[in-house]
Amino acid sequence: MTTPAQAVRGEGTPAAATGPLRGIRVIDASTILAGPLCAQLLGDFGADVIKIEHPVAGDGMRGHGESKDGVPLWWKEISRNKRTVGLSLSDPDGAALLRRLVERADVLVENFRPGTLERWGLGPEVLHGINPGLVVVRITGFGQSGPYASRAGFGTLAEAMSGFAHLTGEPDGPPTLPAFGLADTICGIAASSAATMALFARERDPQHRGQVVDMSLIEPIMAAVGPAPTVYDQLGIVGQRHGNRSTNNAPRNTYRTSDGHWVAVSTSAQRIAERVMHLVGHPEAVEEEWFATGVGRAAHADLLDGLVGGWIAERTREKVIAEFTAAGAAVAPVYDARDLAGDPHIRATGMLTTVQDEDFGPLLMHNVMWRMSRTPGEIRFTGRARGADTDEVLAELGVPPGDVAALRERKVVS
């Protein structure tokens, strides 16, 4: 059983960083959603992340998702391990403060439209003139160049253009979009990997040079969709929607149990497919010539779904999972959030953990995304109030309190 992470030590003072990125400073000047997730992951593993948000409007992520007593819940997770600074980058004095922050930074994450930072005097050429070792992670919908570079970029557009929506849904239904930020999340994880690669390259460079990472929302989800362009290039085949079925194997679907729950079955491996058919009482199917390949089984999905689905429909979810597990076959319950929160494996392995939050007390959230045996990540504190750390961060730059007060009066900082 993992120990719940502790969020805040002392009177609102964030806990000291540990982890493999301890000593790395990240400036998170991004919003909704890929950039903030990238910075969250870096912070989870020890980076000192300074979150920049508009001093008046705040970050758009504060308005996403559910709130309790007016406090946004998603913000508590996506902005954990980040010190928050209210700073207007479009104001020349605010831009000047960011340039001073960059002097001591290792990574800047931003997702403004191409040309915006340049217009504010904060383009990579300027920033590298201040700090040649800076890694600038630029996240946009379609990249920094090309015909679509200036278009508004959101995850929904990437999910549509990547081929994901085209392949998702029932065969006779419309293309289907996810009900959550899939493209943004995949991109945020990919961007954190790119940032650490760039830091690694910097360490191996005799001149300790940083670089620009040009990350689009569309490319990571294109990779997740699979080799559809290659298949089209070589075979002229355009994939179609198949619902929950796969063109690579069968049985593969969701099936309803006798007590009204759903389970998912996968038979990607031939041996697993054979075990499933023996378990549901139809070993004769295994003897069919077409059963010997995943593609052959997929061509007979109606038959196999009927056999498997009929067996499952006569049993409770608990019974189905127990018998599949005993047979060494692959099955999983279809969970909602309540199921996840109560699952013994999820809790025992620490995939979800409870942290201490200054607004809510004990707060359940996703734990750090992977386990490291020697340099583990941790949740040091949850998402902070707007401008909670402005005074502290600017004091580290040597900005006198009187100057901070004057900037606050002008709404350059908050």
Tab-separated table of C-alpha atoms in Angstrom:
chain	number	residue	atom	x	y	z
A	1	MET	CA	0.000	0.000	0.000
A	2	THR	CA	1.445	3.351	-1.008
A	3	THR	CA	1.627	6.237	1.408
A	4	PRO	CA	-0.724	9.097	0.475
A	5	ALA	CA	1.157	12.103	-0.869
A	6	GLN	CA	1.359	15.128	1.387
A	7	ALA	CA	0.359	18.318	-0.377
A	8	VAL	CA	1.498	21.240	1.742
A	9	ARG	CA	3.967	21.594	4.583
A	10	GLY	CA	3.729	24.448	7.051
A	11	GLU	CA	1.638	27.564	6.607
A	12	GLY	CA	0.880	27.228	2.902
A	13	THR	CA	4.532	26.650	2.067
A	14	PRO	CA	4.984	24.149	-0.789
A	15	ALA	CA	7.044	21.097	0.057
A	16	ALA	CA	10.632	20.911	-1.190
A	17	ALA	CA	11.157	19.146	-4.513
A	18	THR	CA	12.774	15.764	-4.943
A	19	GLY	CA	12.847	13.509	-7.990
A	20	PRO	CA	15.004	13.200	-11.096
A	21	LEU	CA	14.268	16.763	-12.294
A	22	ARG	CA	15.112	18.449	-9.009
A	23	GLY	CA	17.039	21.635	-9.823
A	24	ILE	CA	15.314	22.106	-13.185
A	25	ARG	CA	13.163	25.229	-13.439
A	26	VAL	CA	10.178	25.254	-15.801
A	27	ILE	CA	8.075	28.252	-16.801
A	28	ASP	CA	4.554	27.160	-17.713
A	29	ALA	CA	3.061	29.932	-19.851
A	30	SER	CA	0.501	27.634	-21.465
A	31	THR	CA	-3.187	26.947	-20.988
A	32	ILE	CA	-5.846	24.293	-21.799
A	33	LEU	CA	-4.647	21.480	-21.770
A	34	ALA	CA	-1.584	19.911	-23.371
A	35	GLY	CA	0.941	22.475	-22.136
A	36	PRO	CA	-0.256	22.466	-18.523
A	37	LEU	CA	-0.156	18.653	-18.473
A	38	CYS	CA	3.385	18.672	-19.879
A	39	ALA	CA	4.466	21.058	-17.111
A	40	GLN	CA	2.539	19.067	-14.479
A	41	LEU	CA	4.448	15.908	-15.404
A	42	LEU	CA	7.768	17.744	-15.187
A	43	GLY	CA	6.750	19.132	-11.802
A	44	ASP	CA	5.636	15.707	-10.582
A	45	PHE	CA	9.201	14.527	-11.030
A	46	GLY	CA	10.896	17.369	-9.219
A	47	ALA	CA	11.037	20.393	-11.499
A	48	ASP	CA	10.345	23.800	-9.948
A	49	VAL	CA	7.423	24.897	-12.132
A	50	ILE	CA	6.378	28.543	-12.221
A	51	LYS	CA	2.852	28.857	-13.616
A	52	ILE	CA	2.228	32.120	-15.484
A	53	GLU	CA	-1.405	33.167	-15.857
A	54	HIS	CA	-3.203	36.385	-16.704
A	55	PRO	CA	-3.311	38.594	-13.608
A	56	VAL	CA	-7.009	39.486	-14.021
A	57	ALA	CA	-8.702	36.743	-16.030
A	58	GLY	CA	-6.577	33.934	-14.652
A	59	ASP	CA	-5.882	30.740	-16.555
A	60	GLY	CA	-8.674	29.271	-18.674
A	61	MET	CA	-8.136	25.916	-16.990
A	62	ARG	CA	-9.669	27.369	-13.840
A	63	GLY	CA	-13.018	27.409	-15.659
A	64	HIS	CA	-12.808	23.841	-16.948
A	65	GLY	CA	-14.612	20.985	-15.248
A	66	GLU	CA	-16.537	20.837	-12.011
A	67	SER	CA	-16.088	23.147	-9.034
A	68	LYS	CA	-16.851	22.814	-5.345
A	69	ASP	CA	-17.718	25.949	-3.377
A	70	GLY	CA	-16.453	27.952	-6.337
A	71	VAL	CA	-13.042	26.256	-6.316
A	72	PRO	CA	-12.171	24.385	-9.558
A	73	LEU	CA	-11.326	20.724	-8.950
A	74	TRP	CA	-9.374	20.029	-12.146
A	75	TRP	CA	-7.078	22.942	-11.344
A	76	LYS	CA	-6.013	21.172	-8.149
A	77	GLU	CA	-4.476	18.378	-10.229
A	78	ILE	CA	-3.329	20.027	-13.464
A	79	SER	CA	-1.567	22.813	-11.542
A	80	ARG	CA	-0.168	20.745	-8.712
A	81	ASN	CA	3.538	21.220	-7.990
A	82	LYS	CA	3.387	24.653	-9.660
A	83	ARG	CA	3.979	28.044	-8.067
A	84	THR	CA	1.458	30.462	-9.523
A	85	VAL	CA	2.309	33.958	-10.723
A	86	GLY	CA	-0.163	36.430	-12.181
A	87	LEU	CA	1.701	38.177	-15.006
A	88	SER	CA	0.547	39.978	-18.150
A	89	LEU	CA	2.950	39.020	-20.926
A	90	SER	CA	1.379	41.442	-23.392
A	91	ASP	CA	2.403	44.374	-21.184
A	92	PRO	CA	6.012	45.492	-21.817
A	93	ASP	CA	6.768	45.436	-18.095
A	94	GLY	CA	5.285	41.961	-17.791
A	95	ALA	CA	7.318	40.773	-20.775
A	96	ALA	CA	10.425	42.253	-19.147
A	97	LEU	CA	9.748	40.219	-16.007
A	98	LEU	CA	9.391	37.035	-18.055
A	99	ARG	CA	12.747	37.741	-19.682
A	100	ARG	CA	14.248	37.977	-16.201
A	101	LEU	CA	12.612	34.688	-15.234
A	102	VAL	CA	14.074	33.088	-18.352
A	103	GLU	CA	17.588	33.945	-17.186
A	104	ARG	CA	17.284	31.226	-14.517
A	105	ALA	CA	14.978	28.823	-16.345
A	106	ASP	CA	15.655	25.550	-18.112
A	107	VAL	CA	12.340	25.044	-19.933
A	108	LEU	CA	9.578	27.334	-21.170
A	109	VAL	CA	6.264	25.730	-22.170
A	110	GLU	CA	3.908	27.905	-24.242
A	111	ASN	CA	0.932	27.377	-26.537
A	112	PHE	CA	0.172	30.795	-28.006
A	113	ARG	CA	-0.569	31.048	-31.712
A	114	PRO	CA	2.596	31.263	-33.836
A	115	GLY	CA	3.951	34.789	-33.817
A	116	THR	CA	2.376	35.860	-30.521
A	117	LEU	CA	5.520	35.569	-28.407
A	118	GLU	CA	7.496	37.272	-31.147
A	119	ARG	CA	5.038	40.174	-31.138
A	120	TRP	CA	5.623	40.593	-27.393
A	121	GLY	CA	9.396	40.528	-27.788
A	122	LEU	CA	9.562	37.027	-26.313
A	123	GLY	CA	10.391	34.895	-29.346
A	124	PRO	CA	12.929	32.059	-29.097
A	125	GLU	CA	15.681	34.159	-30.671
A	126	VAL	CA	15.287	36.783	-27.961
A	127	LEU	CA	15.014	34.222	-25.186
A	128	HIS	CA	18.060	32.278	-26.392
A	129	GLY	CA	19.972	35.530	-26.482
A	130	ILE	CA	19.249	35.815	-22.766
A	131	ASN	CA	19.690	32.118	-21.944
A	132	PRO	CA	21.221	29.943	-24.693
A	133	GLY	CA	20.486	26.802	-22.673
A	134	LEU	CA	16.709	27.335	-22.595
A	135	VAL	CA	14.467	24.610	-23.988
A	136	VAL	CA	11.381	26.240	-25.551
A	137	VAL	CA	8.450	23.837	-25.937
A	138	ARG	CA	5.949	25.343	-28.349
A	139	ILE	CA	2.579	23.565	-28.518
A	140	THR	CA	0.084	24.523	-31.228
A	141	GLY	CA	-2.691	22.841	-33.146
A	142	PHE	CA	-0.761	22.365	-36.370
A	143	GLY	CA	2.840	23.371	-35.709
A	144	GLN	CA	4.848	26.550	-36.220
A	145	SER	CA	4.902	26.386	-40.028
A	146	GLY	CA	2.749	25.241	-42.929
A	147	PRO	CA	-0.588	26.388	-44.391
A	148	TYR	CA	-2.547	25.770	-41.165
A	149	ALA	CA	-0.058	27.202	-38.685
A	150	SER	CA	-2.144	30.302	-37.972
A	151	ARG	CA	-5.388	28.405	-37.426
A	152	ALA	CA	-6.914	28.086	-33.988
A	153	GLY	CA	-5.853	24.730	-32.592
A	154	PHE	CA	-7.903	22.643	-30.178
A	155	GLY	CA	-7.881	18.960	-29.327
A	156	THR	CA	-11.265	18.443	-30.973
A	157	LEU	CA	-9.828	19.549	-34.310
A	158	ALA	CA	-6.867	17.197	-33.924
A	159	GLU	CA	-9.185	14.313	-33.029
A	160	ALA	CA	-11.146	15.034	-36.205
A	161	MET	CA	-8.217	15.502	-38.603
A	162	SER	CA	-6.008	12.718	-37.235
A	163	GLY	CA	-8.364	9.971	-38.384
A	164	PHE	CA	-9.483	9.184	-34.848
A	165	ALA	CA	-13.081	10.407	-35.247
A	166	HIS	CA	-13.413	8.714	-38.641
A	167	LEU	CA	-12.550	5.326	-37.136
A	168	THR	CA	-14.558	5.759	-33.921
A	169	GLY	CA	-18.247	4.928	-33.608
A	170	GLU	CA	-20.718	2.440	-35.021
A	171	PRO	CA	-20.491	1.519	-38.715
A	172	ASP	CA	-23.830	3.156	-39.524
A	173	GLY	CA	-23.325	6.103	-37.168
A	174	PRO	CA	-21.502	9.414	-37.409
A	175	PRO	CA	-17.808	9.947	-36.680
A	176	THR	CA	-17.434	10.101	-32.896
A	177	LEU	CA	-15.385	12.479	-30.760
A	178	PRO	CA	-14.203	11.602	-27.234
A	179	ALA	CA	-15.946	13.175	-24.264
A	180	PHE	CA	-12.596	14.237	-22.789
A	181	GLY	CA	-9.335	15.858	-23.895
A	182	LEU	CA	-7.768	12.875	-25.637
A	183	ALA	CA	-5.593	14.691	-28.181
A	184	ASP	CA	-4.463	17.243	-25.595
A	185	THR	CA	-3.556	14.553	-23.085
A	186	ILE	CA	-1.562	12.484	-25.569
A	187	CYS	CA	0.200	15.656	-26.712
A	188	GLY	CA	0.989	16.735	-23.142
A	189	ILE	CA	2.614	13.395	-22.370
A	190	ALA	CA	4.560	13.519	-25.649
A	191	ALA	CA	5.658	17.101	-24.939
A	192	SER	CA	7.035	16.151	-21.525
A	193	SER	CA	9.073	13.431	-23.229
A	194	ALA	CA	10.327	15.915	-25.831
A	195	ALA	CA	11.309	18.391	-23.117
A	196	THR	CA	13.356	15.819	-21.228
A	197	MET	CA	15.004	14.688	-24.477
A	198	ALA	CA	16.003	18.285	-25.165
A	199	LEU	CA	17.390	18.619	-21.634
A	200	PHE	CA	19.360	15.400	-22.125
A	201	ALA	CA	20.728	16.696	-25.435
A	202	ARG	CA	21.745	19.933	-23.706
A	203	GLU	CA	23.755	18.007	-21.139
A	204	ARG	CA	25.660	16.226	-23.915
A	205	ASP	CA	26.284	19.432	-25.872
A	206	PRO	CA	29.698	21.023	-25.113
A	207	GLN	CA	28.090	24.444	-25.476
A	208	HIS	CA	25.130	23.504	-23.266
A	209	ARG	CA	22.677	24.779	-25.863
A	210	GLY	CA	18.932	24.519	-25.592
A	211	GLN	CA	16.588	24.267	-28.558
A	212	VAL	CA	13.017	24.787	-29.732
A	213	VAL	CA	10.564	21.879	-29.606
A	214	ASP	CA	7.822	22.345	-32.224
A	215	MET	CA	4.967	20.157	-30.941
A	216	SER	CA	1.555	19.995	-32.625
A	217	LEU	CA	-1.622	18.546	-31.174
A	218	ILE	CA	-2.298	16.511	-34.286
A	219	GLU	CA	0.913	14.468	-34.605
A	220	PRO	CA	0.811	12.461	-31.342
A	221	ILE	CA	-2.797	11.397	-31.869
A	222	MET	CA	-2.017	10.524	-35.484
A	223	ALA	CA	0.552	8.092	-34.096
A	224	ALA	CA	-2.028	6.709	-31.661
A	225	VAL	CA	-4.499	6.066	-34.484
A	226	GLY	CA	-1.940	3.815	-36.162
A	227	PRO	CA	-0.446	3.236	-39.631
A	228	ALA	CA	-3.536	4.191	-41.651
A	229	PRO	CA	-1.596	6.477	-44.056
A	230	THR	CA	0.933	3.706	-44.728
A	231	VAL	CA	-1.852	1.192	-45.404
A	232	TYR	CA	-3.521	3.658	-47.753
A	233	ASP	CA	-0.224	4.427	-49.495
A	234	GLN	CA	0.588	0.776	-50.142
A	235	LEU	CA	-2.845	-0.858	-50.478
A	236	GLY	CA	-5.271	1.951	-51.198
A	237	ILE	CA	-7.374	0.881	-48.212
A	238	VAL	CA	-9.208	3.460	-46.122
A	239	GLY	CA	-10.266	2.144	-42.728
A	240	GLN	CA	-13.890	2.348	-41.631
A	241	ARG	CA	-15.776	2.412	-38.327
A	242	HIS	CA	-16.396	-0.941	-36.664
A	243	GLY	CA	-17.821	0.060	-33.298
A	244	ASN	CA	-16.067	-1.801	-30.498
A	245	ARG	CA	-14.797	-4.467	-32.841
A	246	SER	CA	-11.294	-4.747	-34.241
A	247	THR	CA	-10.250	-5.579	-37.784
A	248	ASN	CA	-7.251	-7.423	-36.337
A	249	ASN	CA	-8.863	-9.977	-34.047
A	250	ALA	CA	-12.091	-11.322	-32.540
A	251	PRO	CA	-13.851	-11.765	-30.220
A	252	ARG	CA	-13.152	-8.203	-29.138
A	253	ASN	CA	-16.073	-6.196	-27.834
A	254	THR	CA	-18.017	-5.091	-24.789
A	255	TYR	CA	-20.615	-7.473	-23.454
A	256	ARG	CA	-23.468	-7.001	-20.977
A	257	THR	CA	-23.621	-9.218	-17.896
A	258	SER	CA	-26.757	-10.608	-16.229
A	259	ASP	CA	-26.632	-7.967	-13.483
A	260	GLY	CA	-26.576	-5.041	-15.933
A	261	HIS	CA	-22.848	-4.329	-15.989
A	262	TRP	CA	-20.483	-4.362	-18.949
A	263	VAL	CA	-17.174	-6.119	-19.479
A	264	ALA	CA	-14.580	-5.817	-22.250
A	265	VAL	CA	-12.910	-8.856	-23.791
A	266	SER	CA	-9.686	-8.846	-25.808
A	267	THR	CA	-8.178	-11.734	-27.774
A	268	SER	CA	-5.162	-10.126	-29.422
A	269	ALA	CA	-3.128	-13.286	-28.781
A	270	GLN	CA	-4.122	-16.541	-30.466
A	271	ARG	CA	-3.783	-18.566	-27.279
A	272	ILE	CA	-6.086	-16.175	-25.429
A	273	ALA	CA	-8.711	-16.484	-28.162
A	274	GLU	CA	-8.595	-20.254	-27.831
A	275	ARG	CA	-8.984	-20.073	-24.061
A	276	VAL	CA	-12.019	-17.833	-24.376
A	277	MET	CA	-13.797	-20.193	-26.734
A	278	HIS	CA	-13.081	-23.194	-24.512
A	279	LEU	CA	-14.331	-21.239	-21.502
A	280	VAL	CA	-17.645	-20.287	-23.125
A	281	GLY	CA	-18.238	-23.881	-24.189
A	282	HIS	CA	-17.489	-23.706	-27.911
A	283	PRO	CA	-14.165	-25.441	-28.522
A	284	GLU	CA	-15.381	-26.439	-31.980
A	285	ALA	CA	-14.815	-22.872	-33.160
A	286	VAL	CA	-11.093	-23.247	-32.478
A	287	GLU	CA	-10.928	-26.086	-35.003
A	288	GLU	CA	-12.141	-23.901	-37.847
A	289	GLU	CA	-9.436	-22.986	-40.367
A	290	TRP	CA	-10.297	-19.300	-40.174
A	291	PHE	CA	-9.802	-19.246	-36.402
A	292	ALA	CA	-6.026	-19.608	-36.795
A	293	THR	CA	-5.470	-15.898	-37.536
A	294	GLY	CA	-6.733	-12.687	-35.985
A	295	VAL	CA	-7.934	-11.403	-39.354
A	296	GLY	CA	-9.778	-14.666	-39.944
A	297	ARG	CA	-11.504	-14.405	-36.575
A	298	ALA	CA	-12.394	-10.766	-37.232
A	299	ALA	CA	-14.166	-11.844	-40.426
A	300	HIS	CA	-16.397	-14.063	-38.260
A	301	ALA	CA	-17.011	-11.520	-35.506
A	302	ASP	CA	-20.811	-11.896	-35.647
A	303	LEU	CA	-20.561	-15.593	-34.840
A	304	LEU	CA	-17.928	-15.199	-32.123
A	305	ASP	CA	-19.679	-12.248	-30.486
A	306	GLY	CA	-22.860	-14.265	-30.329
A	307	LEU	CA	-21.136	-17.187	-28.638
A	308	VAL	CA	-19.197	-15.095	-26.146
A	309	GLY	CA	-21.953	-12.565	-25.529
A	310	GLY	CA	-24.526	-15.276	-24.896
A	311	TRP	CA	-22.339	-16.926	-22.255
A	312	ILE	CA	-21.576	-13.629	-20.513
A	313	ALA	CA	-25.232	-12.540	-20.525
A	314	GLU	CA	-26.102	-15.501	-18.280
A	315	ARG	CA	-23.575	-14.570	-15.557
A	316	THR	CA	-22.923	-11.676	-13.194
A	317	ARG	CA	-19.946	-9.411	-13.705
A	318	GLU	CA	-18.217	-10.871	-10.667
A	319	LYS	CA	-18.720	-14.410	-11.979
A	320	VAL	CA	-17.545	-13.528	-15.491
A	321	ILE	CA	-14.353	-11.901	-14.261
A	322	ALA	CA	-13.631	-14.762	-11.867
A	323	GLU	CA	-14.047	-17.436	-14.543
A	324	PHE	CA	-12.095	-15.518	-17.210
A	325	THR	CA	-9.277	-14.927	-14.721
A	326	ALA	CA	-9.184	-18.584	-13.704
A	327	ALA	CA	-9.011	-19.595	-17.370
A	328	GLY	CA	-6.163	-17.174	-18.113
A	329	ALA	CA	-8.334	-15.190	-20.527
A	330	ALA	CA	-8.365	-11.401	-20.883
A	331	VAL	CA	-11.317	-9.471	-19.490
A	332	ALA	CA	-11.886	-6.188	-17.665
A	333	PRO	CA	-14.920	-4.468	-16.196
A	334	VAL	CA	-16.122	-1.265	-17.842
A	335	TYR	CA	-15.592	1.224	-15.030
A	336	ASP	CA	-16.917	4.653	-14.215
A	337	ALA	CA	-15.233	7.056	-11.775
A	338	ARG	CA	-16.961	5.492	-8.762
A	339	ASP	CA	-15.685	2.051	-9.734
A	340	LEU	CA	-12.143	3.381	-10.194
A	341	ALA	CA	-12.171	5.069	-6.803
A	342	GLY	CA	-13.180	1.842	-5.103
A	343	ASP	CA	-11.058	-0.670	-7.011
A	344	PRO	CA	-8.620	-2.489	-4.695
A	345	HIS	CA	-5.842	-2.757	-7.291
A	346	ILE	CA	-6.060	0.933	-8.237
A	347	ARG	CA	-5.813	1.948	-4.587
A	348	ALA	CA	-3.217	-0.644	-3.504
A	349	THR	CA	-0.814	0.325	-6.291
A	350	GLY	CA	-1.306	4.042	-5.698
A	351	MET	CA	-2.690	4.878	-9.137
A	352	LEU	CA	-5.027	7.123	-7.198
A	353	THR	CA	-3.774	8.797	-4.054
A	354	THR	CA	-5.027	11.205	-1.423
A	355	VAL	CA	-3.223	14.509	-0.955
A	356	GLN	CA	-3.738	17.228	1.598
A	357	ASP	CA	-5.270	20.327	0.011
A	358	GLU	CA	-5.503	23.754	1.621
A	359	ASP	CA	-9.122	24.198	0.492
A	360	PHE	CA	-10.596	20.713	0.739
A	361	GLY	CA	-8.380	18.810	3.155
A	362	PRO	CA	-7.915	15.195	1.955
A	363	LEU	CA	-8.337	15.188	-1.836
A	364	LEU	CA	-8.325	12.139	-4.116
A	365	MET	CA	-6.529	12.512	-7.455
A	366	HIS	CA	-4.398	10.676	-9.993
A	367	ASN	CA	-0.956	9.874	-8.683
A	368	VAL	CA	2.264	10.506	-10.621
A	369	MET	CA	1.997	8.700	-13.921
A	370	TRP	CA	4.816	6.185	-13.584
A	371	ARG	CA	6.896	4.588	-10.851
A	372	MET	CA	10.677	4.984	-10.627
A	373	SER	CA	12.601	2.793	-8.208
A	374	ARG	CA	15.419	5.207	-7.367
A	375	THR	CA	14.114	8.710	-8.118
A	376	PRO	CA	10.319	8.615	-7.737
A	377	GLY	CA	8.045	11.533	-8.393
A	378	GLU	CA	5.662	12.978	-5.839
A	379	ILE	CA	2.791	15.391	-5.352
A	380	ARG	CA	4.229	18.126	-3.179
A	381	PHE	CA	1.222	20.432	-3.227
A	382	THR	CA	-1.987	20.931	-5.164
A	383	GLY	CA	-3.026	23.731	-7.527
A	384	ARG	CA	-2.649	27.126	-5.916
A	385	ALA	CA	-4.800	30.260	-5.868
A	386	ARG	CA	-4.231	32.824	-8.611
A	387	GLY	CA	-1.091	34.829	-7.869
A	388	ALA	CA	-0.392	32.900	-4.666
A	389	ASP	CA	3.356	32.907	-5.318
A	390	THR	CA	3.840	36.148	-7.238
A	391	ASP	CA	5.531	37.987	-4.380
A	392	GLU	CA	7.869	35.086	-3.635
A	393	VAL	CA	8.915	34.516	-7.240
A	394	LEU	CA	9.478	38.202	-7.985
A	395	ALA	CA	11.431	38.578	-4.737
A	396	GLU	CA	13.745	35.830	-6.032
A	397	LEU	CA	14.398	38.103	-9.027
A	398	GLY	CA	15.246	40.957	-6.707
A	399	VAL	CA	12.149	43.027	-7.535
A	400	PRO	CA	11.507	45.386	-4.594
A	401	PRO	CA	8.115	45.026	-2.833
A	402	GLY	CA	7.241	48.608	-3.736
A	403	ASP	CA	7.727	47.867	-7.440
A	404	VAL	CA	5.579	44.742	-7.138
A	405	ALA	CA	2.833	46.810	-5.497
A	406	ALA	CA	2.989	49.360	-8.316
A	407	LEU	CA	2.783	46.606	-10.953
A	408	ARG	CA	-0.145	45.077	-9.079
A	409	GLU	CA	-1.938	48.416	-9.067
A	410	ARG	CA	-1.545	48.550	-12.858
A	411	LYS	CA	-2.751	44.925	-13.125
A	412	VAL	CA	0.517	43.827	-14.708
A	413	VAL	CA	0.837	41.265	-11.907
A	414	SER	CA	-1.544	39.811	-9.360
